[in-house]
Amino acid sequence: MDNKKKQLIDQIKVVINNLENDYYNEITRGVLQLIYKRYKDALDVMENNEDIRELNIIGGVRAYMDSYNDYQNPLLGELHKAENLHKELHLVLDLNKK
């Protein structure tokens, strides 16, 4: 689980860096602000070893696609990777409960 957690933290940082570097003027409003805030909050939760069920990053890809028709945007791929890692980490946690 620690490896998946580290992968997710790293991927969240990739998304945040992409947003801060490529969308600096756009992360202060609209859907990108929502995605940015969710990822910043998720990083805080992950780095402070809080309950990952508090993460609210699922839906970022959908939110982006509902607002932009830029299917080739590299940010979409990074958001997708983060969402998949989040789902995988949930599966590991659920299996460990049993």
Coordinates of C-alpha atoms in Angstrom, one line a residue:
M1 CA 0.0 0.0 0.0
D2 CA 2.8 2.4 0.8
N3 CA 4.0 2.2 -2.8
K4 CA 0.6 3.0 -4.2
K5 CA 0.3 5.9 -1.7
K6 CA 3.6 7.3 -2.8
Q7 CA 2.6 6.9 -6.5
L8 CA -0.6 8.8 -5.8
I9 CA 1.2 11.6 -3.9
D10 CA 3.7 11.9 -6.8
Q11 CA 0.9 12.0 -9.3
I12 CA -1.1 14.6 -7.4
K13 CA 2.1 16.7 -7.4
V14 CA 2.4 16.3 -11.2
V15 CA -1.2 17.5 -11.6
I16 CA -0.7 20.5 -9.3
N17 CA 2.6 21.4 -11.0
N18 CA 0.9 21.2 -14.4
L19 CA -1.9 23.4 -13.3
E20 CA 0.4 26.0 -11.6
N21 CA 2.8 26.1 -14.6
D22 CA 0.4 25.9 -17.6
Y23 CA -2.8 27.4 -16.2
Y24 CA -1.5 30.0 -13.8
N25 CA -4.1 32.6 -14.8
E26 CA -7.0 30.1 -15.0
I27 CA -6.7 28.3 -11.6
T28 CA -8.2 31.3 -9.9
R29 CA -11.7 30.7 -11.3
G30 CA -14.0 28.2 -12.9
V31 CA -13.5 24.5 -13.3
L32 CA -9.7 24.6 -13.1
Q33 CA -9.9 26.4 -9.8
L34 CA -12.2 23.6 -8.5
I35 CA -9.8 20.9 -9.8
Y36 CA -6.7 22.7 -8.4
K37 CA -8.3 23.2 -5.0
R38 CA -9.3 19.5 -4.8
Y39 CA -5.8 18.4 -5.7
K40 CA -4.2 20.8 -3.2
D41 CA -6.5 19.5 -0.5
A42 CA -5.8 15.9 -1.5
L43 CA -2.1 16.5 -1.2
D44 CA -2.6 17.9 2.2
V45 CA -4.6 14.8 3.3
M46 CA -2.0 12.4 1.8
E47 CA 1.0 14.1 3.3
N48 CA -0.6 14.3 6.7
N49 CA -1.6 10.6 6.7
E50 CA -5.3 11.4 7.0
D51 CA -8.0 9.1 5.8
I52 CA -7.9 8.8 2.0
R53 CA -11.6 8.6 1.9
E54 CA -11.4 12.3 2.4
L55 CA -9.9 12.7 -1.1
N56 CA -12.2 14.3 -3.6
I57 CA -10.3 14.0 -6.9
I58 CA -12.5 11.6 -8.7
G59 CA -14.4 13.5 -11.4
G60 CA -11.7 16.0 -12.4
V61 CA -11.5 14.4 -15.9
R62 CA -15.2 14.7 -16.4
A63 CA -15.4 18.2 -15.0
Y64 CA -12.6 19.3 -17.4
M65 CA -14.2 17.6 -20.4
D66 CA -17.6 19.2 -19.6
S67 CA -15.9 22.6 -19.8
Y68 CA -13.3 22.2 -22.5
N69 CA -13.3 20.2 -25.7
D70 CA -9.5 19.8 -25.6
Y71 CA -9.3 16.0 -25.8
Q72 CA -5.5 16.1 -26.6
N73 CA -4.6 18.1 -23.5
P74 CA -1.8 16.3 -21.6
L75 CA -3.4 17.5 -18.3
L76 CA -6.3 15.1 -19.0
G77 CA -3.9 12.1 -19.0
E78 CA -2.4 13.3 -15.7
L79 CA -5.8 13.7 -14.1
H80 CA -6.8 10.2 -15.4
K81 CA -3.6 8.7 -13.9
A82 CA -4.3 10.2 -10.6
E83 CA -7.9 9.1 -10.6
N84 CA -6.9 5.5 -11.4
L85 CA -4.2 5.4 -8.7
H86 CA -6.8 6.7 -6.2
K87 CA -9.2 3.9 -7.2
E88 CA -6.4 1.3 -7.0
L89 CA -5.5 2.6 -3.5
H90 CA -9.1 2.3 -2.4
L91 CA -9.2 -1.3 -3.7
V92 CA -6.1 -2.2 -1.7
L93 CA -7.6 -0.6 1.4
D94 CA -10.9 -2.5 0.9
L95 CA -9.1 -5.8 0.5
N96 CA -7.0 -5.2 3.6
K97 CA -10.2 -4.7 5.6
K98 CA -11.4 -8.2 4.8

